Short mmCIF file of C-alpha atoms and ligand atoms in Angstrom, two decimals:
data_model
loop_
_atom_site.label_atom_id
_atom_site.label_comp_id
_atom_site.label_asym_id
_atom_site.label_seq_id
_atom_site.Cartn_x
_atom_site.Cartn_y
_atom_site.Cartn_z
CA UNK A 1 18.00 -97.57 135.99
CA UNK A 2 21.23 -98.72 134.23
CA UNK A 3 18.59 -100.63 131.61
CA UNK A 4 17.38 -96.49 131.14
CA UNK A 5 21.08 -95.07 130.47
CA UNK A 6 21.68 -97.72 127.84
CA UNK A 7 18.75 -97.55 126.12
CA UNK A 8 19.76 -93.99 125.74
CA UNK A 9 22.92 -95.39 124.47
CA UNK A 10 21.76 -97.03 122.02
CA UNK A 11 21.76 -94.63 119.53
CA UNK A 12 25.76 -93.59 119.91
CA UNK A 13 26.63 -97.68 120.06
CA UNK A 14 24.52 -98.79 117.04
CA UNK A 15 26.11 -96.53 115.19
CA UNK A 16 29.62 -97.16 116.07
CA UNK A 17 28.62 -101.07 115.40
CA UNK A 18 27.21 -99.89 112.18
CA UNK A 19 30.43 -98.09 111.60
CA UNK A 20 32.06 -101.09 112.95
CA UNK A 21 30.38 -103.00 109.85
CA UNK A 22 30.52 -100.58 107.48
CA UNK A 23 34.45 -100.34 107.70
CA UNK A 24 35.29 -103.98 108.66
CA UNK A 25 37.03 -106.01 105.83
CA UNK A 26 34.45 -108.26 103.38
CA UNK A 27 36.22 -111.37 104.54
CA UNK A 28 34.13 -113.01 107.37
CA UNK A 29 35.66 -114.54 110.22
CA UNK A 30 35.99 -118.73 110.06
CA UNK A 31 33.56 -120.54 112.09
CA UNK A 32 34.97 -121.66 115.55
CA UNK A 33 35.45 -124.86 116.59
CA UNK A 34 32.35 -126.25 118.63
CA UNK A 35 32.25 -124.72 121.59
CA UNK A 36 32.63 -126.44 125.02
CA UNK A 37 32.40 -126.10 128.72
CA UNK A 38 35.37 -125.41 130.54
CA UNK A 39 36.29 -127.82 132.66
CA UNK A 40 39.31 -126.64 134.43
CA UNK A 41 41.40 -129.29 136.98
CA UNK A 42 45.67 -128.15 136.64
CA UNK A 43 47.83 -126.01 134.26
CA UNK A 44 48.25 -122.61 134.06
CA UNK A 45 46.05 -119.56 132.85
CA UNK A 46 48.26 -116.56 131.44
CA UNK A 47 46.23 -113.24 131.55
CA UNK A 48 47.62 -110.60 129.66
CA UNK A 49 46.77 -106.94 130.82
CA UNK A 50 48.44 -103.54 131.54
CA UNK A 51 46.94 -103.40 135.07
CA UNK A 52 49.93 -102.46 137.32
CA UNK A 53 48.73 -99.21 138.99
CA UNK A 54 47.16 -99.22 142.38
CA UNK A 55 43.46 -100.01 141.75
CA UNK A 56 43.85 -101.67 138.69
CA UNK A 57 46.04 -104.10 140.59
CA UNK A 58 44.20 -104.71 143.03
CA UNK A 59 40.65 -105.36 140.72
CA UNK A 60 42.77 -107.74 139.21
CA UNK A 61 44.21 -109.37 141.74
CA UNK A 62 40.68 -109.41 143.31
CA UNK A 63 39.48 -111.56 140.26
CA UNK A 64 42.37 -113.86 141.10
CA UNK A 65 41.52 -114.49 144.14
CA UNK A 66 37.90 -115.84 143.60
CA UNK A 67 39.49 -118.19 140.52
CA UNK A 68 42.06 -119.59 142.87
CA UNK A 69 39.33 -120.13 145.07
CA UNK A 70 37.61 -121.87 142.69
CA UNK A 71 40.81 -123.76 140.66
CA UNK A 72 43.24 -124.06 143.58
CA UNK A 73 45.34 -126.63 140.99
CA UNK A 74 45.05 -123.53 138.07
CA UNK A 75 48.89 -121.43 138.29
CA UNK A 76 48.09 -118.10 137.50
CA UNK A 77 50.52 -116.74 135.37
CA UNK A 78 49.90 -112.30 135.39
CA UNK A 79 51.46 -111.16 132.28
CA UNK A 80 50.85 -107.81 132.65
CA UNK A 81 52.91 -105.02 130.58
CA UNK A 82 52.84 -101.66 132.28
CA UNK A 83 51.91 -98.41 130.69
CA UNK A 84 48.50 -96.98 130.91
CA UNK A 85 45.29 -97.90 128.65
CA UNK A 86 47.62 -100.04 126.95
CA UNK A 87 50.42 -97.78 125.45
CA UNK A 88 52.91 -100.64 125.74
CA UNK A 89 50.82 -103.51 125.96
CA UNK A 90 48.99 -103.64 123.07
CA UNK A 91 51.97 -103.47 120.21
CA UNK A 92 53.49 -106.63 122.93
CA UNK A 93 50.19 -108.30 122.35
CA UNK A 94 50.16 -107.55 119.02
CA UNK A 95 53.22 -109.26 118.53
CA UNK A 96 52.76 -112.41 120.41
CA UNK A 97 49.47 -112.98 118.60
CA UNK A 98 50.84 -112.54 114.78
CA UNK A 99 53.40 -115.13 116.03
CA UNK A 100 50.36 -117.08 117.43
CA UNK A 101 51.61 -117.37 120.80
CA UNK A 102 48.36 -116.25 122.64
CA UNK A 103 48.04 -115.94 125.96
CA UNK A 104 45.11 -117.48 127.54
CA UNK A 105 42.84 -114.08 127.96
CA UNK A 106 43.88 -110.89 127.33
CA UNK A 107 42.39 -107.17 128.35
CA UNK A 108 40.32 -105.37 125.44
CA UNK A 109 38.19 -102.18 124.92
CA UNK A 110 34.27 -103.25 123.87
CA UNK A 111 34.01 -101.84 120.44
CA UNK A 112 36.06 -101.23 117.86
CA UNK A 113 39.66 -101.82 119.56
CA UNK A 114 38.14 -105.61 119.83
CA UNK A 115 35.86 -105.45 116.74
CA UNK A 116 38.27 -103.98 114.61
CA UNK A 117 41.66 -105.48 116.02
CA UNK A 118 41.18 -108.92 116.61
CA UNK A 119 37.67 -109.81 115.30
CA UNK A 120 37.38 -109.20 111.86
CA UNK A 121 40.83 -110.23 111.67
CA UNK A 122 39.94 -113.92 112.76
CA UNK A 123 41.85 -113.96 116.20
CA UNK A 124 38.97 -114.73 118.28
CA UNK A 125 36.89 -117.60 119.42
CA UNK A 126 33.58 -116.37 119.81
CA UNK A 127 31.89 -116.44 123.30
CA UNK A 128 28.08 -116.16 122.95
CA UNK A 129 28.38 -119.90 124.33
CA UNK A 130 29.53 -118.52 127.37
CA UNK A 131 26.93 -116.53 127.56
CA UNK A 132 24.25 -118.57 127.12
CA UNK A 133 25.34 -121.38 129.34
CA UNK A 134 25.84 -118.96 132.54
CA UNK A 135 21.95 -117.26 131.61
CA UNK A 136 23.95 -113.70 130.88
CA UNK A 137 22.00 -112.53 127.93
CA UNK A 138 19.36 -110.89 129.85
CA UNK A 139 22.20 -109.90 132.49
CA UNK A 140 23.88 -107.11 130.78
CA UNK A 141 22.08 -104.25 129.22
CA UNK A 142 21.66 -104.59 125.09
CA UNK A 143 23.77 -101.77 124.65
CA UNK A 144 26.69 -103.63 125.80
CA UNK A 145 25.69 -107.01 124.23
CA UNK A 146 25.68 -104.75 120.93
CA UNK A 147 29.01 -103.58 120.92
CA UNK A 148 30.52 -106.97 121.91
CA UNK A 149 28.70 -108.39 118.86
CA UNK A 150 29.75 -109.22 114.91
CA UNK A 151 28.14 -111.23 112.72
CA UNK A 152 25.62 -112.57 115.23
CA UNK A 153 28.25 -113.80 117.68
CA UNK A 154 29.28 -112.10 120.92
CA UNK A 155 33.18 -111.59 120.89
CA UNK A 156 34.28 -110.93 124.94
CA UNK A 157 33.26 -110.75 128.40
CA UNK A 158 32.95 -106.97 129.93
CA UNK A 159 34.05 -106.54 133.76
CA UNK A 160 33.16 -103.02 133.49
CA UNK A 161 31.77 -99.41 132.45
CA UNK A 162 34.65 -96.75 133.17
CA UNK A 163 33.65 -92.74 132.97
CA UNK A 164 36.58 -90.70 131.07
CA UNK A 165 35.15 -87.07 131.53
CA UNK A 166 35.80 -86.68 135.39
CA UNK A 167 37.79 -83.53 136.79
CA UNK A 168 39.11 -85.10 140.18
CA UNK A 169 40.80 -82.35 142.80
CA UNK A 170 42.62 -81.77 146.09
CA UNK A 171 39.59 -80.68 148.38
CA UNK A 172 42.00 -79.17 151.08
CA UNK A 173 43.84 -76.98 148.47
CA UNK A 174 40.54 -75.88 147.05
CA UNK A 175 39.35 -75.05 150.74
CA UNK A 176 42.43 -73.29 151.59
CA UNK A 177 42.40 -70.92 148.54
CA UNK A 178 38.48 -70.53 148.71
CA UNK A 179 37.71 -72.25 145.34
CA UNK A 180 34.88 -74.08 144.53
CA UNK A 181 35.47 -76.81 141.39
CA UNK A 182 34.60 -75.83 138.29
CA UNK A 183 31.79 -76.52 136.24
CA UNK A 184 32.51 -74.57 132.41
CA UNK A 185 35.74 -73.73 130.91
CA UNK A 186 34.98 -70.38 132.34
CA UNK A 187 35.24 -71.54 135.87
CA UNK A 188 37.99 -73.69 135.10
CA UNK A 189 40.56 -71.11 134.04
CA UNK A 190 39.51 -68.80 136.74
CA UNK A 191 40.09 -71.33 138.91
CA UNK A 192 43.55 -72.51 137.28
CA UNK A 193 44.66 -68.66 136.94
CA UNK A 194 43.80 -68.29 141.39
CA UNK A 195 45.99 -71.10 141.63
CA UNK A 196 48.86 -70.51 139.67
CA UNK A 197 49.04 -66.94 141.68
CA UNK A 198 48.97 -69.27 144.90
CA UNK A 199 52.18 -71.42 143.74
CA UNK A 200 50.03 -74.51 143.39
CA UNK A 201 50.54 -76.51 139.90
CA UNK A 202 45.79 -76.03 138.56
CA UNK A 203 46.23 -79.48 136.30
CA UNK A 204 48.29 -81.95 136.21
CA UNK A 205 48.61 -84.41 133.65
CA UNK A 206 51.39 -87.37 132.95
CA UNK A 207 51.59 -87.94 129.48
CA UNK A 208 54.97 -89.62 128.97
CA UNK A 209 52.26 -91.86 126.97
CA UNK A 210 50.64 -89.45 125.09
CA UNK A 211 47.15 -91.45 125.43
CA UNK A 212 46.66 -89.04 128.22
CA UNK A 213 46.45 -85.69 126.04
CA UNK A 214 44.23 -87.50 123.73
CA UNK A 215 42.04 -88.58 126.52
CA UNK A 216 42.12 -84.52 128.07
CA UNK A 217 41.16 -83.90 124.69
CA UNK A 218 38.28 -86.01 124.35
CA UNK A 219 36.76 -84.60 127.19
CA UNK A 220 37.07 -80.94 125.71
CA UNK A 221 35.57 -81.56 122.73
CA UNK A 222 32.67 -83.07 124.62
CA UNK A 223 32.99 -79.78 126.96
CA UNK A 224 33.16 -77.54 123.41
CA UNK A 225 30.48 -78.83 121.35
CA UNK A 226 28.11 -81.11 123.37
CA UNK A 227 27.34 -84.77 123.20
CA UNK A 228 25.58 -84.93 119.72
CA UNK A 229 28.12 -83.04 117.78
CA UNK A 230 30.84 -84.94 119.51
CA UNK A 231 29.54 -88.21 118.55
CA UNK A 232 29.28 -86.45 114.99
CA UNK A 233 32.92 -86.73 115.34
CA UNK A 234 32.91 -90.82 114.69
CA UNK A 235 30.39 -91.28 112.23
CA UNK A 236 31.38 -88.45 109.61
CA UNK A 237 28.69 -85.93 111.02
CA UNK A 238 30.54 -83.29 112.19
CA UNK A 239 33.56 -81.55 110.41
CA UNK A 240 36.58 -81.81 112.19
CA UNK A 241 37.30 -78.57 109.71
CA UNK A 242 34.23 -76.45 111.69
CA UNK A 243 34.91 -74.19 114.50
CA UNK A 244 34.18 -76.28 117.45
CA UNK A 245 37.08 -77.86 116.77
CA UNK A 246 39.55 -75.22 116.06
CA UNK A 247 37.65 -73.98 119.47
CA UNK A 248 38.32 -76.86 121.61
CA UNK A 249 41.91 -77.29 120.30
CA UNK A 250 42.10 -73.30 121.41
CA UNK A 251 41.51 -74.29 124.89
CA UNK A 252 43.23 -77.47 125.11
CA UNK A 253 46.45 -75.18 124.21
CA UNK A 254 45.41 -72.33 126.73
CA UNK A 255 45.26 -75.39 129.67
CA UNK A 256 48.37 -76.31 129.13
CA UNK A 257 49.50 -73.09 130.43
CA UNK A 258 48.04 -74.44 133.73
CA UNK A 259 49.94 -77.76 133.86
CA UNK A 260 53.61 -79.23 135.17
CA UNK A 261 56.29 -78.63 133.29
CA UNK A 262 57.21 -81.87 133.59
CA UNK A 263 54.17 -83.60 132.05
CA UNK A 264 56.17 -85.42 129.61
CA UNK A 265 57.87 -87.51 131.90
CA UNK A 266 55.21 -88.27 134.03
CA UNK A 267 52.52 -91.30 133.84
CA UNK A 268 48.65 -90.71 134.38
CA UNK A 269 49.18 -91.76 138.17
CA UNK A 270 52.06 -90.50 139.13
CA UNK A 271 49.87 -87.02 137.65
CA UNK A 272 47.06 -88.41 140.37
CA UNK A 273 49.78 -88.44 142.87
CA UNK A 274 50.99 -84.92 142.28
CA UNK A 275 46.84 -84.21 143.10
CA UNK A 276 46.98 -86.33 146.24
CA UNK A 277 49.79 -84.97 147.27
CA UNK A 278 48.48 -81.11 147.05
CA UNK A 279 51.26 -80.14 144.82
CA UNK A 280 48.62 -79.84 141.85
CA UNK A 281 44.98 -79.12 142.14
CA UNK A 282 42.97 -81.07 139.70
CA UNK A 283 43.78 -83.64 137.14
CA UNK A 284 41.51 -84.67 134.11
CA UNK A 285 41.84 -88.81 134.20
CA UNK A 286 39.17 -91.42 133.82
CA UNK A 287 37.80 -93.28 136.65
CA UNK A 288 40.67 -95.56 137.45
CA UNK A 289 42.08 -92.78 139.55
CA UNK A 290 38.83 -93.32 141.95
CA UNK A 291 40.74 -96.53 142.35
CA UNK A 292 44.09 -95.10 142.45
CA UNK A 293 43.26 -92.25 145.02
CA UNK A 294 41.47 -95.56 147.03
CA UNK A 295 44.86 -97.69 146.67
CA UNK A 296 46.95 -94.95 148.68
CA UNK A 297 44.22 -94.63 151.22
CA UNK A 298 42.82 -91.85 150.28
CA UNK A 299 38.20 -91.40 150.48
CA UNK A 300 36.01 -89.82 147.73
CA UNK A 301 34.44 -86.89 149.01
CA UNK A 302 36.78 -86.52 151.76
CA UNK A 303 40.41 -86.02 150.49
CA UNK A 304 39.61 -85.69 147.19
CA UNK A 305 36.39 -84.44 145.08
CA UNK A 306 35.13 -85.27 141.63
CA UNK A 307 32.89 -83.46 139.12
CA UNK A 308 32.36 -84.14 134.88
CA UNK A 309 35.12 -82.20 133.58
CA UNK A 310 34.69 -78.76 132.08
CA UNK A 311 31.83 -78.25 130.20
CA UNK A 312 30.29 -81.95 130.07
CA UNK A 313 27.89 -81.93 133.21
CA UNK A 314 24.76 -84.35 131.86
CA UNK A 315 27.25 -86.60 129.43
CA UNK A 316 29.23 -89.92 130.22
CA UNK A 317 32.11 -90.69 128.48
CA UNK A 318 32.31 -94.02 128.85
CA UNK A 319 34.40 -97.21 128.07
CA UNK A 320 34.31 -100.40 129.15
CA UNK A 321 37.34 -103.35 129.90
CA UNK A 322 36.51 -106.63 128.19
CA UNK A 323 38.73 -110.26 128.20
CA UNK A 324 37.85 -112.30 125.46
CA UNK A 325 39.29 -116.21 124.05
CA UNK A 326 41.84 -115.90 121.34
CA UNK A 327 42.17 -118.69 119.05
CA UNK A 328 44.52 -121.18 120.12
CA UNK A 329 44.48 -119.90 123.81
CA UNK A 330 47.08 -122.76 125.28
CA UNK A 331 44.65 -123.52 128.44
CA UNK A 332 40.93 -123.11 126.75
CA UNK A 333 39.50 -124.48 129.46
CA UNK A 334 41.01 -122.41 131.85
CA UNK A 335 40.61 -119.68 129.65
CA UNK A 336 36.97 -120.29 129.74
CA UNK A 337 36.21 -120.92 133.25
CA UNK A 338 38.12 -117.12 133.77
CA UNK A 339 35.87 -115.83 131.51
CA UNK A 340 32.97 -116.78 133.28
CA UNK A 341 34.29 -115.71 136.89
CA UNK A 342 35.29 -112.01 134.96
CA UNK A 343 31.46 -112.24 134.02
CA UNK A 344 29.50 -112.81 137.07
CA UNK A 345 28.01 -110.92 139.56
CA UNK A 346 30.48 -112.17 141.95
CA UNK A 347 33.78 -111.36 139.76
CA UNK A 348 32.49 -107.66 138.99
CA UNK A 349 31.40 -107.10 142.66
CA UNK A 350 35.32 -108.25 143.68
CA UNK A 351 36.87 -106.10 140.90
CA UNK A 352 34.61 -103.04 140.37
CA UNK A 353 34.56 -101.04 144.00
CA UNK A 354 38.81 -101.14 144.01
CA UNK A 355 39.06 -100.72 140.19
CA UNK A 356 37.00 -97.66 140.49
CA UNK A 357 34.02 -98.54 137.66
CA UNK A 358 31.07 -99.72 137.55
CA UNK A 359 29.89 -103.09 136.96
CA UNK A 360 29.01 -104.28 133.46
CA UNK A 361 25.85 -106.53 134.75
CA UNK A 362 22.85 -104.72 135.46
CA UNK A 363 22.86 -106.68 139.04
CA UNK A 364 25.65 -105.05 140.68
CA UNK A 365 25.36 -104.78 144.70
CA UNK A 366 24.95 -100.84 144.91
CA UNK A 367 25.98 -101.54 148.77
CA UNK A 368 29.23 -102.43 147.77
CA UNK A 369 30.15 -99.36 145.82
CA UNK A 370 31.67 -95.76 147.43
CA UNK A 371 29.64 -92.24 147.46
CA UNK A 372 31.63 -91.72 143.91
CA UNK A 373 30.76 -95.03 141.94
CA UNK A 374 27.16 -94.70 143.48
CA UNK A 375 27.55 -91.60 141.56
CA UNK A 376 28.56 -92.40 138.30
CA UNK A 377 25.63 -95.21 138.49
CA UNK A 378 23.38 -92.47 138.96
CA UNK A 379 24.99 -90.31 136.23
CA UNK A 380 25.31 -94.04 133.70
CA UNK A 381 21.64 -94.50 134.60
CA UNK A 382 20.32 -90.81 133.44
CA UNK A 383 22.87 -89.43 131.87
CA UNK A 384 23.76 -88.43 127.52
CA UNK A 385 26.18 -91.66 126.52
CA UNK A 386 29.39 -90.54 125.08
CA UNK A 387 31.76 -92.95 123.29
CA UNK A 388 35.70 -92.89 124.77
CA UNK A 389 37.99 -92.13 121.44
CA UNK A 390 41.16 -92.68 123.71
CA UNK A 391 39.86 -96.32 125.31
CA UNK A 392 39.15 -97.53 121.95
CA UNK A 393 35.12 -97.11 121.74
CA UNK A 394 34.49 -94.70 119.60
CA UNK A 395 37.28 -95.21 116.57
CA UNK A 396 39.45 -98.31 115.12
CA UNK A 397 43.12 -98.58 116.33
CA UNK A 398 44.38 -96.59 113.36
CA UNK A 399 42.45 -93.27 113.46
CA UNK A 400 43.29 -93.54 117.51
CA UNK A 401 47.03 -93.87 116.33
CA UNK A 402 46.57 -90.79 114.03
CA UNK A 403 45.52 -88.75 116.45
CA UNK A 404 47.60 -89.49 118.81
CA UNK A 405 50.55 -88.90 116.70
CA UNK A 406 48.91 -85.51 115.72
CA UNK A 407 48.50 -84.67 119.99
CA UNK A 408 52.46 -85.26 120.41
CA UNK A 409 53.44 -82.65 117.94
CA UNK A 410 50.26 -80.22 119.34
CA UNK A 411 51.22 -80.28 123.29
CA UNK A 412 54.86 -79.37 121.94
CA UNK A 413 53.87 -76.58 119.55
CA UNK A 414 50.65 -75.96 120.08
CA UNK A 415 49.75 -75.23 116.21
CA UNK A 416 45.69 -75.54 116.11
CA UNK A 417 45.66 -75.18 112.31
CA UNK A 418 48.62 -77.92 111.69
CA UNK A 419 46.31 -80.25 114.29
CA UNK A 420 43.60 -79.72 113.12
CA UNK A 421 44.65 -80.68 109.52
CA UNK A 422 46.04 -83.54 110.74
CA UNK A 423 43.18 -84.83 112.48
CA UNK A 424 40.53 -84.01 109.66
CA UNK A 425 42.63 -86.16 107.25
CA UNK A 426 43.05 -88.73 110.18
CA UNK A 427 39.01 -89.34 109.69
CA UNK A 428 39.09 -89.52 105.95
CA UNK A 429 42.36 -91.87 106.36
CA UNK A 430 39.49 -94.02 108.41
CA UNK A 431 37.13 -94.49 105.97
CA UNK A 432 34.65 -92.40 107.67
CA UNK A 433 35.15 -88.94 106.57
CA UNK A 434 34.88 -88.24 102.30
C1 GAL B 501 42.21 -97.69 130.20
C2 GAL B 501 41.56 -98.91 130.78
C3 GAL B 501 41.38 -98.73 132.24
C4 GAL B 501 42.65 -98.28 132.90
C5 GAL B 501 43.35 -97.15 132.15
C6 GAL B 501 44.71 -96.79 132.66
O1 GAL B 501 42.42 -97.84 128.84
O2 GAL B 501 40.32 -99.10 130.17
O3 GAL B 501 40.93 -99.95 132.78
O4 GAL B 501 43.46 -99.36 133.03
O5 GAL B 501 43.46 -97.48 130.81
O6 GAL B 501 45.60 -97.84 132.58
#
């Protein structure tokens, strides 16, 4: 089934690999040392992530637990730096690797965030070795393989698949104001407009890091113009001067009528918690806040329901978490051995059903997984593939950065014509649009 969904896929990935090509640098990376087995007996192993939330936590911390179990000498050393899908971590990592001080593993979106970051830029030990001495090439669907891959060399290990476009709510506040969730914009707004009349906040979002508009934003294109057009948006297909996207930067503006004031100063869960707690309805937010929602104790399909967000029934956004081996990692070894526990069946099965994704591999346990994961395998399996823009799939670093620096002027004046300028020059800036 998941072998179905990706070779659906394929199209959308090879071309952001082609793209991937097309706009690396000339300059090939250098050949990496031989590789070797890791052979693991004392030291430490820094990991370097932004998983602090509830969920993400605890996925990580399940991963921990079956390496300790393996390398009870190994000191884990969590270097974590909070703010969501990397807002902080990623200039910190940045940092420590131009000063080559990596750590031993560190957190990375498949495609072009690792591609285009670290790859063609020469950080990275390649880890098709890894791969081939643990039999995972037939393990993982090509799809994935492909967007892990440069110049003939896999580049990280993927712990997961993670679906952006989900609309998450507060089943008793629905029930008590007779609402069913909405499927179209339509829906949506009368929805939003019942509940604002009832004194309950219809969306809440936390974007204190403003990855969080761009990600609601991702999800209404998607829900404005369908999955072809959208992926038009990476490759130089569709013009981000058209109509769609003055149309779905219309309705991103007329949502925010519908969400707290004090967005701003919020983060993406503490935005989940405002939904949990029934002081706001629904909340826009990638899978992660399955795992969040799970972390305070709350169950899918009891407390809280789920359904793709406006517009995008049939499409998965999706993105998937990857570690990979810089160069000079200070524990290789250990490095290498916790790449190949994040890879295997075992690892994903740990992390996966409290992270609130799916499993990379294509030999997850279904068993293990809740009523909503079980879902989105369904919906991975059968569903139009979508790349993430905010998670680093679908665009390089730089044309992520531009947009997001065009989002924090638009949820502050709400100007569709000045955003929309900004973000058609932000694709010619790329390389992609002419
Ligand atoms: C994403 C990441 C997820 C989750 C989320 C919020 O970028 O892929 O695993 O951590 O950020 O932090």
């Amino acid at each position: 089934m998941v072998r179905k969904a990706w070779t659906l896929a394929m199209t959308v990935l090879l071309v952001v690999s082609l793209l991937v090509a097309a706009c690396g640098p000339t300059e090939e990376p250098t050949a990496a040392p031989a590789p070797t087995a890791a052979e693991p007996v004392a030291g430490e192993l820094e990991i370097f992530s932004w998983w602090t939330a509830g969920g993400e936590a605890d996925g990580l911390n399940a991963m921990y637990g079956i390496y300790s179990g393996l390398y009870p000498d190994v000191e884990i050393i969590n270097a974590t730096v909070a703010g969501g899908a990397g807002s902080q971590a990623k200039a910190v990592l940045a940092t420590r690797m131009q000063a080559n001080d990596p750590p031993d593993s560190f957190q990375v979106h498949a495609g072009h965030e690792l591609i285009d970051s670290w790859v063609v830029a020469d950080k990275m030990e390649p880890v098709t070795f890894i791969f081939e001495e643990n039999d995972w090439l037939d393990a993982y669907p090509p799809g994935v393989i492909d967007i892990l891959s440069y110049d003939g060399e896999i580049w990280s290990v993927p712990v997961n698949i993670h679906r952006s476009n989900v609309l998450w709510y507060n089943k008793g506040v629905f029930a008590d104001n007779g609402l069913e969730a909405p499927g179209t914009f339509e829906e949506f707004f009368a929805v939003a407009e019942a509940l604002q009349g009832a004194g309950v906040t219809p969306l809440a979002l936390g974007d204190n890091g403003i990855w969080t508009s761009v990600h609601l934003f991702e999800s209404v294109l998607l829900g404005v113009m369908g999955p072809e057009a959208y992926g038009g948006l990476w490759t130089g297909e569709t013009d981000w001067s058209g109509a769609e996207v003055t149309e779905a930067l219309e309705t991103f503006a007329q949502m925010m009528d519908y969400v707290n004031e004090d967005h701003a100063a919020l983060s993406w869960d503490q935005a989940a918690q405002l939904v949990a707690d029934g002081d706001a309805a629904m909340t826009i937010m990638g899978d992660w806040a399955e795992g969040y929602f799970k972390s305070i104790g709350l169950t899918p399909d009891v407390e809280f329901g789920y359904v793709p967000s406006p517009g995008t029934a049939g499409t998965f956004i999706m993105l998937s978490d990857s570690f990979g081996l810089p160069k000079g990692a200070p524990h290789r070894d250990n490095g290498v051995a916790w790449l190949e526990v994040c890879g295997s069946k075992d690892g994903q099965d740990a992390f996966n059903p409290l992270k609130g994704s799916i499993p990379a591999r294509t030999d997850g346990d279904r068993s293990l997984y809740d009523v909503y994961l079980q879902s989105a395998m369904d919906d991975f399996a059968s569903n139009a593939i979508a790349a993430s823009l905010a998670h680093g799939a679908a665009a390089s670093e730089g044309w992520v950065t531009a947009v997001s620096d065009a989002m924090t002027l638009f949820v502050s004046d709400l100007d569709v014509a000045s955003a929309q300028a900004t973000m058609a020059q932000a694709c010619v800036d790329a390389g992609v649009c002419p």
